[in-house]
Short mmCIF file of C-alpha atoms in Angstrom, two decimals:
data_model
loop_
_atom_site.label_atom_id
_atom_site.label_comp_id
_atom_site.label_asym_id
_atom_site.label_seq_id
_atom_site.Cartn_x
_atom_site.Cartn_y
_atom_site.Cartn_z
CA MET F 1 48.54 -43.99 47.37
CA ASN F 2 48.90 -44.42 43.62
CA ILE F 3 45.91 -43.98 41.31
CA ILE F 4 46.73 -45.74 38.03
CA THR F 5 44.54 -44.77 35.09
CA GLN F 6 44.14 -46.83 31.93
CA LYS F 7 46.90 -45.95 29.48
CA PRO F 8 46.45 -45.03 25.81
CA THR F 9 46.33 -48.04 23.50
CA ASN F 10 47.99 -48.93 20.21
CA GLU F 11 44.62 -49.92 18.74
CA PHE F 12 41.54 -47.73 18.36
CA GLU F 13 39.11 -48.30 21.19
CA VAL F 14 35.88 -46.54 22.14
CA THR F 15 34.02 -47.17 25.37
CA GLY F 16 30.88 -45.65 26.79
CA SER F 17 28.29 -46.12 29.49
CA ALA F 18 24.99 -44.49 30.34
CA GLN F 19 23.10 -44.92 33.59
CA TYR F 20 19.76 -43.54 34.78
CA GLY F 21 17.93 -44.11 38.04
CA ASN F 22 15.48 -42.67 40.52
CA PHE F 23 16.14 -39.18 41.90
CA ASP F 24 16.81 -38.33 38.21
CA ASP F 25 20.26 -39.83 38.70
CA LEU F 26 22.11 -39.55 35.39
CA ASP F 27 25.67 -40.83 34.81
CA LEU F 28 27.37 -40.63 31.41
CA ARG F 29 30.94 -41.81 30.66
CA ALA F 30 32.94 -42.13 27.45
CA SER F 31 36.51 -42.62 26.27
CA ILE F 32 38.40 -42.94 23.00
CA SER F 33 41.93 -44.24 22.59
CA GLY F 34 44.22 -45.12 19.75
CA PRO F 35 47.47 -44.50 17.88
CA ILE F 36 48.61 -41.21 16.38
CA ILE F 37 51.75 -42.92 15.08
CA ASP F 38 51.50 -46.71 15.08
CA ASP F 39 53.60 -48.39 17.78
CA GLU F 40 55.04 -45.05 18.92
CA LEU F 41 52.58 -42.30 19.84
CA PHE F 42 49.14 -42.93 21.38
CA PHE F 43 46.33 -40.87 22.93
CA ARG F 44 43.36 -41.32 25.23
CA LEU F 45 40.49 -38.89 25.86
CA SER F 46 37.91 -39.61 28.52
CA GLY F 47 35.17 -37.74 30.32
CA SER F 48 32.10 -38.09 32.47
CA TYR F 49 29.01 -36.13 33.47
CA GLY F 50 26.66 -36.82 36.35
CA SER F 51 23.69 -35.18 38.04
CA ARG F 52 20.92 -36.11 40.43
CA ASP F 53 18.23 -34.61 42.64
CA GLY F 54 18.87 -34.39 46.36
CA TYR F 55 18.02 -37.15 48.82
CA VAL F 56 17.02 -34.61 51.50
CA ARG F 57 14.08 -32.22 51.01
CA ASN F 58 13.94 -28.89 52.86
CA THR F 59 10.21 -28.66 53.57
CA LEU F 60 10.50 -25.04 54.74
CA LEU F 61 11.92 -23.79 51.43
CA ASP F 62 10.40 -26.63 49.36
CA GLU F 63 13.79 -27.35 47.79
CA ASP F 64 16.25 -30.22 47.66
CA VAL F 65 19.22 -29.70 49.95
CA ASP F 66 21.87 -31.96 48.40
CA ASP F 67 21.29 -32.06 44.65
CA GLN F 68 24.47 -32.31 42.61
CA SER F 69 25.96 -32.13 39.13
CA GLY F 70 29.45 -32.16 37.70
CA TRP F 71 31.79 -33.29 34.98
CA THR F 72 35.36 -34.45 34.50
CA GLY F 73 37.71 -34.55 31.54
CA ARG F 74 41.07 -36.24 31.04
CA ALA F 75 43.61 -36.26 28.20
CA GLN F 76 46.64 -38.55 27.96
CA LEU F 77 49.47 -38.70 25.47
CA ARG F 78 51.92 -41.61 25.51
CA TRP F 79 55.17 -41.65 23.55
CA VAL F 80 57.28 -44.78 23.20
CA PRO F 81 60.24 -43.69 21.02
CA SER F 82 62.11 -46.95 21.69
CA GLU F 83 61.92 -50.10 23.78
CA GLU F 84 63.82 -48.35 26.57
CA TRP F 85 61.71 -45.20 26.90
CA ASP F 86 58.06 -44.71 27.92
CA ILE F 87 56.77 -41.14 28.36
CA LEU F 88 53.22 -40.35 29.52
CA LEU F 89 51.68 -36.87 29.73
CA ASN F 90 48.43 -36.61 31.68
CA ALA F 91 46.07 -33.65 32.18
CA SER F 92 42.64 -33.58 33.84
CA PHE F 93 39.96 -31.15 34.95
CA GLU F 94 36.88 -31.50 37.12
CA ASP F 95 34.02 -29.21 38.06
CA TYR F 96 31.38 -30.18 40.64
CA ASP F 97 28.45 -28.15 41.93
CA GLU F 98 26.47 -29.62 44.81
CA GLY F 99 23.93 -28.47 47.34
CA GLY F 100 24.69 -27.83 50.98
CA ALA F 101 25.50 -30.36 53.68
CA PRO F 102 22.26 -32.33 54.30
CA TYR F 103 22.38 -32.40 58.11
CA VAL F 104 19.11 -33.40 59.75
CA ALA F 105 18.10 -33.92 63.36
CA LEU F 106 18.75 -37.55 64.34
CA GLY F 107 15.75 -39.53 65.48
CA GLU F 108 13.20 -37.71 63.32
CA SER F 109 10.47 -39.79 61.67
CA ASP F 110 11.75 -38.98 58.17
CA PRO F 111 15.55 -38.77 57.92
CA PHE F 112 15.31 -37.24 54.45
CA GLU F 113 13.29 -34.17 55.42
CA SER F 114 14.64 -31.07 57.09
CA GLU F 115 13.55 -27.58 58.02
CA GLN F 116 16.24 -24.94 57.70
CA ASP F 117 16.26 -21.36 56.51
CA PHE F 118 19.26 -21.75 54.18
CA ASN F 119 20.37 -24.65 51.99
CA GLY F 120 23.82 -23.56 50.85
CA PHE F 121 26.16 -25.05 48.27
CA ASN F 122 29.40 -26.97 47.82
CA GLU F 123 31.60 -26.27 44.79
CA LEU F 124 34.84 -27.85 43.62
CA THR F 125 37.01 -27.14 40.61
CA SER F 126 40.43 -28.64 40.05
CA ASP F 127 43.01 -29.21 37.36
CA SER F 128 46.07 -31.42 37.41
CA GLN F 129 48.96 -32.29 35.15
CA SER F 130 51.65 -34.95 35.39
CA LEU F 131 54.62 -36.13 33.35
CA ARG F 132 55.93 -39.67 33.81
CA ILE F 133 59.22 -40.61 32.17
CA ALA F 134 60.39 -44.23 32.46
CA TYR F 135 63.67 -45.68 31.23
CA THR F 136 64.38 -49.42 31.21
CA HIS F 137 67.92 -50.81 31.16
CA PRO F 138 68.82 -54.49 31.38
CA ASP F 139 70.33 -53.84 34.83
CA PHE F 140 67.92 -51.24 36.29
CA ARG F 141 64.79 -49.12 35.75
CA VAL F 142 64.46 -45.37 36.33
CA THR F 143 61.16 -43.50 36.68
CA SER F 144 60.52 -39.79 37.13
CA VAL F 145 57.06 -38.44 37.99
CA THR F 146 56.44 -34.68 38.00
CA ALA F 147 52.97 -33.54 39.05
CA ARG F 148 51.01 -30.37 39.75
CA ARG F 149 47.48 -30.02 41.10
CA PHE F 150 45.34 -26.98 41.86
CA SER F 151 41.91 -27.10 43.47
CA ARG F 152 39.43 -24.49 44.61
CA THR F 153 36.61 -25.25 47.02
CA ALA F 154 33.80 -23.09 48.31
CA PHE F 155 30.88 -24.06 50.48
CA GLU F 156 28.14 -22.58 52.63
CA PHE F 157 25.46 -24.31 54.70
CA ASP F 158 23.05 -23.65 57.55
CA GLY F 159 25.26 -24.26 60.58
CA ASP F 160 22.44 -25.19 62.96
CA ALA F 161 20.36 -27.10 60.36
CA SER F 162 17.17 -25.63 61.79
CA THR F 163 14.78 -22.71 61.47
CA ILE F 164 16.26 -20.70 64.35
CA ASP F 165 18.50 -17.74 63.54
CA GLY F 166 21.54 -19.20 65.25
CA LEU F 167 24.40 -20.19 62.98
CA LEU F 168 23.03 -18.60 59.85
CA ARG F 169 25.84 -19.76 57.61
CA THR F 170 29.04 -21.74 57.76
CA LEU F 171 31.42 -20.31 55.17
CA ASN F 172 34.60 -21.56 53.54
CA GLU F 173 36.63 -20.67 50.46
CA ALA F 174 40.00 -22.32 49.90
CA ASP F 175 42.68 -22.62 47.22
CA ASN F 176 45.11 -25.53 47.39
CA SER F 177 48.10 -25.95 45.09
CA ILE F 178 50.53 -28.90 45.20
CA PHE F 179 53.73 -29.58 43.27
CA SER F 180 55.55 -32.91 43.60
CA GLN F 181 58.58 -34.62 42.12
CA GLU F 182 59.51 -38.27 42.57
CA LEU F 183 62.58 -40.07 41.25
CA LEU F 184 62.71 -43.85 41.48
CA ILE F 185 65.40 -46.38 40.53
CA GLN F 186 64.62 -50.10 40.72
CA SER F 187 66.06 -53.48 39.95
CA PRO F 188 65.05 -55.02 36.59
CA GLU F 189 61.64 -56.69 36.36
CA ASP F 190 63.16 -60.15 35.90
CA ALA F 191 65.23 -59.94 39.10
CA GLU F 192 64.45 -62.92 41.32
CA LYS F 193 66.63 -63.59 44.37
CA PHE F 194 67.56 -59.94 44.99
CA GLN F 195 65.28 -56.98 44.30
CA TRP F 196 65.85 -53.38 45.30
CA THR F 197 64.29 -49.92 45.10
CA ALA F 198 65.69 -46.48 45.94
CA GLY F 199 64.19 -43.06 45.45
CA ALA F 200 63.61 -39.48 46.48
CA TYR F 201 60.43 -37.44 46.83
CA PHE F 202 59.73 -33.70 47.14
CA GLU F 203 56.40 -31.96 47.66
CA SER F 204 55.44 -28.33 48.14
CA SER F 205 51.88 -27.26 48.94
CA GLN F 206 50.10 -24.03 49.77
CA ILE F 207 46.62 -23.57 51.23
CA THR F 208 44.92 -20.18 51.36
CA GLN F 209 41.48 -19.52 52.81
CA SER F 210 39.48 -16.32 52.98
CA ASP F 211 36.36 -15.35 54.90
CA ASN F 212 36.30 -18.78 56.50
CA GLY F 213 33.94 -18.95 59.48
CA LEU F 214 30.43 -18.35 60.75
CA GLU F 215 27.61 -15.85 60.51
CA PHE F 216 25.41 -15.52 63.62
CA GLY F 217 21.72 -14.67 63.71
CA ALA F 218 19.42 -13.12 66.27
CA ASP F 219 19.10 -16.40 68.22
CA VAL F 220 22.82 -17.03 68.64
CA ALA F 221 22.47 -16.90 72.46
CA LEU F 222 20.31 -20.04 72.33
CA LEU F 223 23.37 -21.95 71.14
CA GLY F 224 25.58 -20.66 73.95
CA PHE F 225 28.12 -18.90 71.75
CA PRO F 226 29.66 -15.65 73.08
CA PHE F 227 29.02 -13.60 69.94
CA PRO F 228 26.52 -10.78 69.38
CA PRO F 229 23.61 -11.22 66.94
CA GLY F 230 24.45 -10.18 63.41
CA ALA F 231 28.18 -10.80 63.89
CA SER F 232 30.47 -12.83 61.64
CA ASN F 233 33.42 -14.71 63.12
CA LEU F 234 35.71 -15.03 60.11
CA ALA F 235 39.32 -15.91 59.39
CA ASP F 236 41.93 -15.57 56.66
CA VAL F 237 44.78 -18.08 56.60
CA GLU F 238 47.80 -19.15 54.56
CA VAL F 239 49.71 -22.39 55.24
CA ASP F 240 52.81 -23.61 53.37
CA THR F 241 54.15 -27.15 53.70
CA THR F 242 57.23 -28.79 52.20
CA THR F 243 58.16 -32.47 52.42
CA PHE F 244 61.39 -34.17 51.38
CA ALA F 245 62.01 -37.90 51.60
CA LEU F 246 64.66 -40.47 50.73
CA PHE F 247 63.68 -44.12 50.72
CA GLY F 248 64.98 -47.55 49.87
CA GLN F 249 63.91 -51.17 50.08
CA VAL F 250 65.62 -54.50 49.43
CA SER F 251 64.14 -57.99 49.15
CA TYR F 252 66.30 -61.10 49.34
CA GLN F 253 65.53 -64.81 49.00
CA PRO F 254 68.13 -66.80 51.01
CA VAL F 255 66.18 -69.90 49.99
CA GLU F 256 63.51 -70.23 47.33
CA ALA F 257 60.59 -70.32 49.79
CA LEU F 258 61.69 -67.41 52.02
CA THR F 259 61.66 -63.72 51.09
CA LEU F 260 63.03 -61.12 53.51
CA THR F 261 62.30 -57.45 52.90
CA ALA F 262 63.70 -54.41 54.72
CA GLY F 263 62.98 -50.78 53.99
CA LEU F 264 63.94 -47.40 55.38
CA ARG F 265 62.46 -43.98 54.69
CA TYR F 266 63.87 -40.65 55.83
CA GLU F 267 61.28 -37.87 55.81
CA SER F 268 61.64 -34.18 56.60
CA THR F 269 58.59 -31.95 56.89
CA ARG F 270 58.21 -28.23 57.46
CA SER F 271 54.74 -26.75 57.92
CA THR F 272 54.39 -22.99 58.35
CA LEU F 273 51.39 -20.93 59.35
CA GLU F 274 52.42 -17.93 57.29
CA SER F 275 49.54 -15.80 58.48
CA PHE F 276 46.28 -16.23 60.36
CA ASP F 277 43.78 -13.51 61.24
CA ARG F 278 40.51 -14.19 63.02
CA PHE F 279 38.25 -11.17 63.23
CA LEU F 280 34.74 -10.23 64.37
CA LEU F 281 32.73 -8.33 61.79
CA MET F 282 29.61 -6.37 62.71
CA PRO F 283 27.37 -4.65 60.13
CA GLY F 284 28.42 -1.02 59.78
CA SER F 285 31.54 -1.43 61.94
CA PRO F 286 35.19 -2.03 61.11
CA PRO F 287 36.57 -5.55 61.76
CA SER F 288 37.70 -6.30 65.31
CA THR F 289 40.74 -8.60 65.47
CA LEU F 290 40.34 -11.58 67.79
CA VAL F 291 43.51 -13.53 66.95
CA SER F 292 46.50 -12.64 64.77
CA LEU F 293 49.34 -15.12 64.22
CA GLU F 294 52.20 -15.38 61.73
CA ASP F 295 55.36 -17.38 61.03
CA ILE F 296 54.49 -20.33 63.26
CA GLU F 297 56.46 -23.40 62.19
CA GLN F 298 56.22 -27.08 62.96
CA ASN F 299 59.24 -29.05 61.73
CA ASN F 300 60.23 -32.68 62.05
CA THR F 301 62.50 -35.36 60.64
CA GLU F 302 61.79 -39.07 60.98
CA LEU F 303 63.34 -42.43 60.16
CA LEU F 304 60.72 -45.02 59.22
CA PRO F 305 61.91 -48.63 59.06
CA SER F 306 59.93 -51.63 57.82
CA PHE F 307 60.57 -55.37 58.03
CA ILE F 308 58.60 -58.07 56.21
CA ALA F 309 59.15 -61.82 56.09
CA GLN F 310 57.25 -64.13 53.69
CA TYR F 311 57.45 -67.90 53.61
CA ARG F 312 55.83 -69.80 50.75
CA PHE F 313 55.16 -73.45 51.63
CA ASN F 314 54.05 -74.07 48.05
CA PRO F 315 52.75 -71.95 45.16
CA ASN F 316 49.31 -71.83 46.83
CA LEU F 317 50.15 -71.14 50.49
CA MET F 318 52.12 -68.24 51.89
CA VAL F 319 52.45 -66.88 55.45
CA TYR F 320 53.92 -63.50 56.33
CA GLY F 321 54.75 -61.19 59.19
CA SER F 322 55.55 -57.48 59.17
CA ILE F 323 56.71 -54.73 61.51
CA ILE F 324 56.28 -51.28 59.98
CA ARG F 325 56.74 -47.85 61.48
CA GLY F 326 53.69 -45.69 60.81
CA TYR F 327 53.85 -41.91 60.71
CA ARG F 328 51.83 -38.78 60.06
CA PRO F 329 53.88 -35.58 60.11
CA PRO F 330 53.17 -32.74 62.54
CA GLY F 331 51.58 -29.59 61.26
CA VAL F 332 49.75 -26.35 61.87
CA ASN F 333 46.00 -25.94 62.23
CA LEU F 334 44.12 -23.87 59.69
CA THR F 335 41.69 -22.25 62.14
CA PRO F 336 43.21 -22.03 65.64
CA SER F 337 41.79 -19.75 68.32
CA THR F 338 45.05 -19.32 70.26
CA GLU F 339 48.75 -19.76 69.64
CA GLU F 340 48.66 -22.87 71.87
CA THR F 341 46.21 -24.61 69.52
CA ALA F 342 48.03 -23.53 66.36
CA THR F 343 50.17 -26.70 66.10
CA PHE F 344 49.83 -30.44 66.55
CA GLU F 345 52.43 -33.17 67.03
CA ALA F 346 53.56 -36.01 64.78
CA GLU F 347 51.58 -39.24 64.95
CA ARG F 348 53.72 -42.38 65.29
CA SER F 349 52.83 -46.04 65.47
CA TRP F 350 54.30 -49.52 65.27
CA ASN F 351 52.16 -51.69 63.00
CA TYR F 352 52.47 -55.42 63.69
CA GLU F 353 50.75 -57.88 61.35
CA ILE F 354 50.83 -61.61 60.68
CA GLY F 355 48.74 -63.45 58.15
CA LEU F 356 48.38 -66.00 55.41
CA LYS F 357 47.28 -66.02 51.78
CA SER F 358 46.19 -69.28 50.23
CA SER F 359 44.55 -70.90 47.24
CA TRP F 360 42.99 -74.38 47.27
CA LEU F 361 41.19 -76.83 44.99
CA ASP F 362 42.78 -75.63 41.75
CA ASP F 363 42.15 -71.99 42.70
CA ARG F 364 38.44 -72.57 43.33
CA LEU F 365 38.84 -71.57 46.98
CA GLY F 366 40.92 -68.71 48.35
CA ILE F 367 41.39 -67.91 52.03
CA ASN F 368 43.29 -64.89 53.37
CA LEU F 369 43.69 -64.09 57.06
CA ALA F 370 45.41 -61.21 58.86
CA VAL F 371 45.79 -60.25 62.53
CA PHE F 372 47.19 -56.85 63.48
CA HIS F 373 48.05 -54.66 66.47
CA ASN F 374 48.83 -50.94 66.15
CA PRO F 375 49.72 -48.89 69.24
CA VAL F 376 49.59 -45.23 68.16
CA GLU F 377 51.28 -42.32 69.91
CA ASN F 378 49.86 -38.81 69.38
CA PHE F 379 46.98 -39.97 67.20
CA GLN F 380 45.66 -36.90 65.36
CA VAL F 381 42.04 -36.20 66.33
CA LEU F 382 39.95 -33.58 64.50
CA THR F 383 37.86 -31.56 66.94
CA PHE F 384 36.50 -28.04 67.58
CA ASP F 385 37.77 -25.45 70.04
CA ASP F 386 35.67 -23.07 72.12
CA GLN F 387 35.31 -20.61 69.22
CA LEU F 388 34.28 -23.32 66.75
CA GLY F 389 37.70 -23.42 65.15
CA SER F 390 38.43 -26.78 63.52
CA VAL F 391 41.70 -28.05 65.01
CA ILE F 392 43.70 -31.26 65.35
CA GLU F 393 44.75 -32.39 68.81
CA ASN F 394 46.75 -35.42 69.92
CA ALA F 395 45.87 -38.54 71.92
CA ASP F 396 47.19 -42.08 72.29
CA VAL F 397 45.19 -45.00 70.92
CA SER F 398 45.41 -48.76 70.56
CA ILE F 399 44.08 -50.60 67.49
CA THR F 400 43.85 -54.40 67.45
CA GLY F 401 41.93 -56.51 64.99
CA ALA F 402 41.65 -59.26 62.42
CA GLU F 403 40.44 -59.64 58.85
CA LEU F 404 39.23 -62.73 56.99
CA GLU F 405 38.65 -62.93 53.23
CA LEU F 406 37.09 -65.86 51.37
CA ARG F 407 36.65 -66.43 47.64
CA ALA F 408 35.02 -69.55 46.23
CA THR F 409 34.08 -70.76 42.73
CA PRO F 410 32.00 -73.91 43.34
CA LEU F 411 30.77 -73.91 39.72
CA ASP F 412 32.11 -72.33 36.55
CA GLY F 413 30.76 -68.78 36.43
CA LEU F 414 29.59 -68.79 40.05
CA ASP F 415 31.67 -66.74 42.50
CA ILE F 416 31.13 -66.28 46.23
CA ILE F 417 33.10 -63.51 47.93
CA ALA F 418 33.00 -62.85 51.68
CA GLY F 419 34.89 -60.68 54.12
CA LEU F 420 34.83 -60.19 57.88
CA GLY F 421 36.73 -57.61 59.90
CA TYR F 422 36.91 -56.97 63.63
CA VAL F 423 38.75 -54.09 65.27
CA ASN F 424 39.03 -52.87 68.85
CA ALA F 425 40.14 -49.25 68.56
CA GLU F 426 40.13 -47.14 71.73
CA PHE F 427 41.78 -44.14 73.34
CA THR F 428 44.46 -45.12 75.88
CA ASP F 429 45.40 -41.55 76.80
CA TYR F 430 43.65 -38.25 76.08
CA PRO F 431 45.58 -35.32 77.59
CA ASN F 432 42.77 -32.79 77.15
CA ASN F 433 40.06 -34.99 78.68
CA ASP F 434 40.70 -38.00 80.93
CA ASP F 435 37.04 -39.01 80.59
CA PHE F 436 37.71 -40.11 77.00
CA VAL F 437 40.22 -42.79 78.02
CA GLY F 438 38.73 -46.19 77.14
CA ASN F 439 36.30 -44.68 74.62
CA LYS F 440 36.12 -46.02 71.08
CA LEU F 441 37.70 -44.13 68.19
CA THR F 442 35.39 -42.15 65.95
CA TYR F 443 34.44 -43.54 62.53
CA ALA F 444 35.93 -46.93 63.39
CA PRO F 445 33.16 -49.57 63.48
CA ASP F 446 34.02 -52.60 65.60
CA LEU F 447 32.70 -54.99 62.94
CA THR F 448 32.55 -54.88 59.14
CA TYR F 449 31.42 -57.65 56.83
CA ASN F 450 30.43 -58.30 53.24
CA LEU F 451 29.02 -61.21 51.27
CA ALA F 452 28.48 -61.33 47.51
CA VAL F 453 27.15 -64.06 45.23
CA GLN F 454 27.75 -63.50 41.53
CA TYR F 455 26.93 -65.62 38.48
CA ARG F 456 28.03 -65.03 34.90
CA SER F 457 26.73 -67.62 32.40
CA PRO F 458 28.22 -68.46 28.97
CA SER F 459 24.94 -67.34 27.40
CA GLY F 460 25.47 -63.77 28.72
CA PHE F 461 23.28 -63.71 31.83
CA PHE F 462 24.81 -61.83 34.76
CA GLY F 463 23.50 -61.58 38.32
CA ARG F 464 24.96 -60.35 41.59
CA VAL F 465 23.57 -59.91 45.12
CA GLU F 466 25.68 -58.44 47.89
CA LEU F 467 25.34 -57.74 51.60
CA GLN F 468 27.39 -55.02 53.31
CA GLY F 469 27.29 -54.36 57.03
CA ALA F 470 28.96 -52.56 59.90
CA GLY F 471 28.86 -52.69 63.69
CA ILE F 472 28.61 -49.82 66.15
CA THR F 473 30.19 -46.59 64.91
CA TYR F 474 30.84 -43.58 67.14
CA PHE F 475 31.02 -40.01 65.82
CA GLU F 476 32.25 -38.08 68.88
CA ALA F 477 35.29 -38.73 71.09
CA ASP F 478 33.00 -38.77 74.15
CA ASN F 479 31.00 -41.57 72.41
CA SER F 480 27.77 -39.61 72.90
CA VAL F 481 26.60 -40.00 69.29
CA LYS F 482 26.64 -43.36 67.53
CA GLN F 483 25.21 -45.46 64.71
CA ASP F 484 23.95 -48.87 65.77
CA PRO F 485 24.81 -51.95 63.66
CA TYR F 486 23.19 -52.01 60.22
CA ALA F 487 23.36 -53.85 56.90
CA ILE F 488 22.35 -52.99 53.34
CA VAL F 489 21.61 -55.25 50.35
CA ASN F 490 22.49 -54.41 46.74
CA ALA F 491 21.63 -56.32 43.58
CA ARG F 492 22.52 -56.24 39.90
CA LEU F 493 20.97 -58.16 36.99
CA GLY F 494 21.94 -57.97 33.34
CA TYR F 495 22.86 -59.40 29.99
CA GLU F 496 26.38 -59.17 28.52
CA GLY F 497 27.34 -59.52 24.88
CA ASP F 498 30.81 -59.52 23.39
CA ASN F 499 31.07 -55.73 23.34
CA TYR F 500 28.17 -54.50 25.45
CA GLY F 501 26.18 -55.04 28.63
CA VAL F 502 22.73 -53.99 29.88
CA TYR F 503 22.09 -54.03 33.62
CA LEU F 504 19.32 -53.33 36.10
CA PHE F 505 20.61 -52.34 39.54
CA ALA F 506 19.19 -51.63 42.98
CA ASN F 507 21.20 -50.38 45.96
CA ASN F 508 20.03 -50.44 49.57
CA ILE F 509 17.03 -52.50 48.46
CA PHE F 510 15.32 -52.48 51.87
CA ASP F 511 15.78 -48.71 52.33
CA THR F 512 17.85 -49.16 55.49
CA GLU F 513 18.40 -45.95 57.44
CA TYR F 514 21.98 -45.40 58.64
CA VAL F 515 24.13 -42.38 59.49
CA ASN F 516 27.44 -41.60 57.73
CA GLN F 517 28.36 -38.46 59.70
CA ALA F 518 27.05 -37.00 62.94
CA LEU F 519 27.82 -34.43 65.63
CA ALA F 520 26.36 -33.09 68.85
CA LEU F 521 25.21 -29.43 68.74
CA PRO F 522 23.61 -28.36 72.02
CA PRO F 523 20.90 -27.26 72.44
CA ILE F 524 19.75 -28.21 68.91
CA GLY F 525 20.58 -31.86 69.57
CA ASN F 526 22.37 -34.47 67.50
CA LEU F 527 22.69 -33.75 63.78
CA GLY F 528 23.68 -36.24 61.13
CA ILE F 529 23.95 -37.01 57.43
CA TYR F 530 22.25 -40.25 56.44
CA GLY F 531 23.53 -42.70 53.86
CA ALA F 532 21.78 -42.93 50.52
CA PRO F 533 18.23 -44.36 50.58
CA GLY F 534 17.08 -47.09 48.22
CA THR F 535 18.16 -46.32 44.65
CA TYR F 536 17.59 -48.21 41.42
CA GLY F 537 18.06 -47.77 37.70
CA ILE F 538 19.39 -49.09 34.41
CA GLN F 539 22.89 -49.02 32.94
CA PHE F 540 24.24 -49.64 29.44
CA LYS F 541 27.95 -50.26 28.67
CA ALA F 542 29.64 -50.67 25.31
CA ARG F 543 33.16 -51.15 23.95
CA PHE F 544 34.20 -50.97 20.31
#
């Protein structure tokens, strides 16, 4: 995935936006860009700040559970010493401070009220830097991207989301550092019949966690966990991962209408559980080691081919077909309870897709259609072991579906956008539990759809109404917890001038209740985090 930010400009430009809504939701954004040396050296500075009250109220403590605030900052410097060279230096920082995870008991009369004896927090700080150097030659292009990112997370929340002294706190502190280097050589931009790409990629990452685990209260026996009251089941862990890849792709047009593309990627991954110590801590007693592991490796190399054929009947109608090898590398689990659960296998799939992309009536109507089938071997499933360690285990799945996209402009300024997706995703083999075979995958709704009607008039009026919906979504591999089909409606109304815009907005207008995350926690019951309730506000944007 590539995230491409707006580059510095050769002309001075200032942008800003301010938004305020219910729940004291404040969002401020600004940027400034321009030349330091005309036509050669440019800069861009941008930043944002946001805060809001929580959606969920803890009536026991009379406090919001999930309030949040945070800010980001980014600086970019672009140097173009000649037509051949383009050098971009990028640095960013972010700092977010949020409340705890707003789990509530599903089925309660008010999904935005809870009773729990501890709210908790969720903190994130990160900084990243990257250097992109691009060289353009009449016969080829070369790009180098060097990047570093460091992030620190810390969170605590009431593990049982109730007033009982069961899971008093769920704790986690983690540092994650990543270094990557990519080198890419490509055919020139004006290449037509024959295009090619070749490159290499290296990544090194390290994750360290300390005091990661659970604190148990006096009522821990009610939850069925084999730990004494007052105990803490904690873990320290360090995981190192390195990835190296070589890749190439060629596209060839034997005739003007037909484009054939073939690619191959070689990837080597080594993931090492350098050290892992799980220990039981009782007040006034030395730690008691439960599990101690070190130097556990999971290595793999893989060849990943891809084949794509495109046939363009005319400039407005194209059909395609692709066969692509999908892959997620194997690895080591951060919080295993035994050596047997310390590793997981590579996930592999063959992804078959056929489709068409088309434009009709002088580009006033666009229709895109895709049908796909993805059999997946060793699908990586996140679950919990018997000591509440978060681990990945493997299962086989089958994913088959179709997507339809429509875009219409019946009148100048009036746009209608619609999308419909259907997917049948189910487990075909589950080695650790045969009862799960035939069950639906978690967080994979069988149906998704959207419809938006937008009008932008020459006089400056802007209006948009959109519908977003999803079918049944399951949250546990045993399909015991689910969200029934739901839909939400959003709207936006405003006036736009040459350099500014003022908008009124409302999201989830009908205050539809739906669950984003959920889990089963006997004997407490099913806990979940609901999607945002109805929100509304005003926004102002400007560009100078």
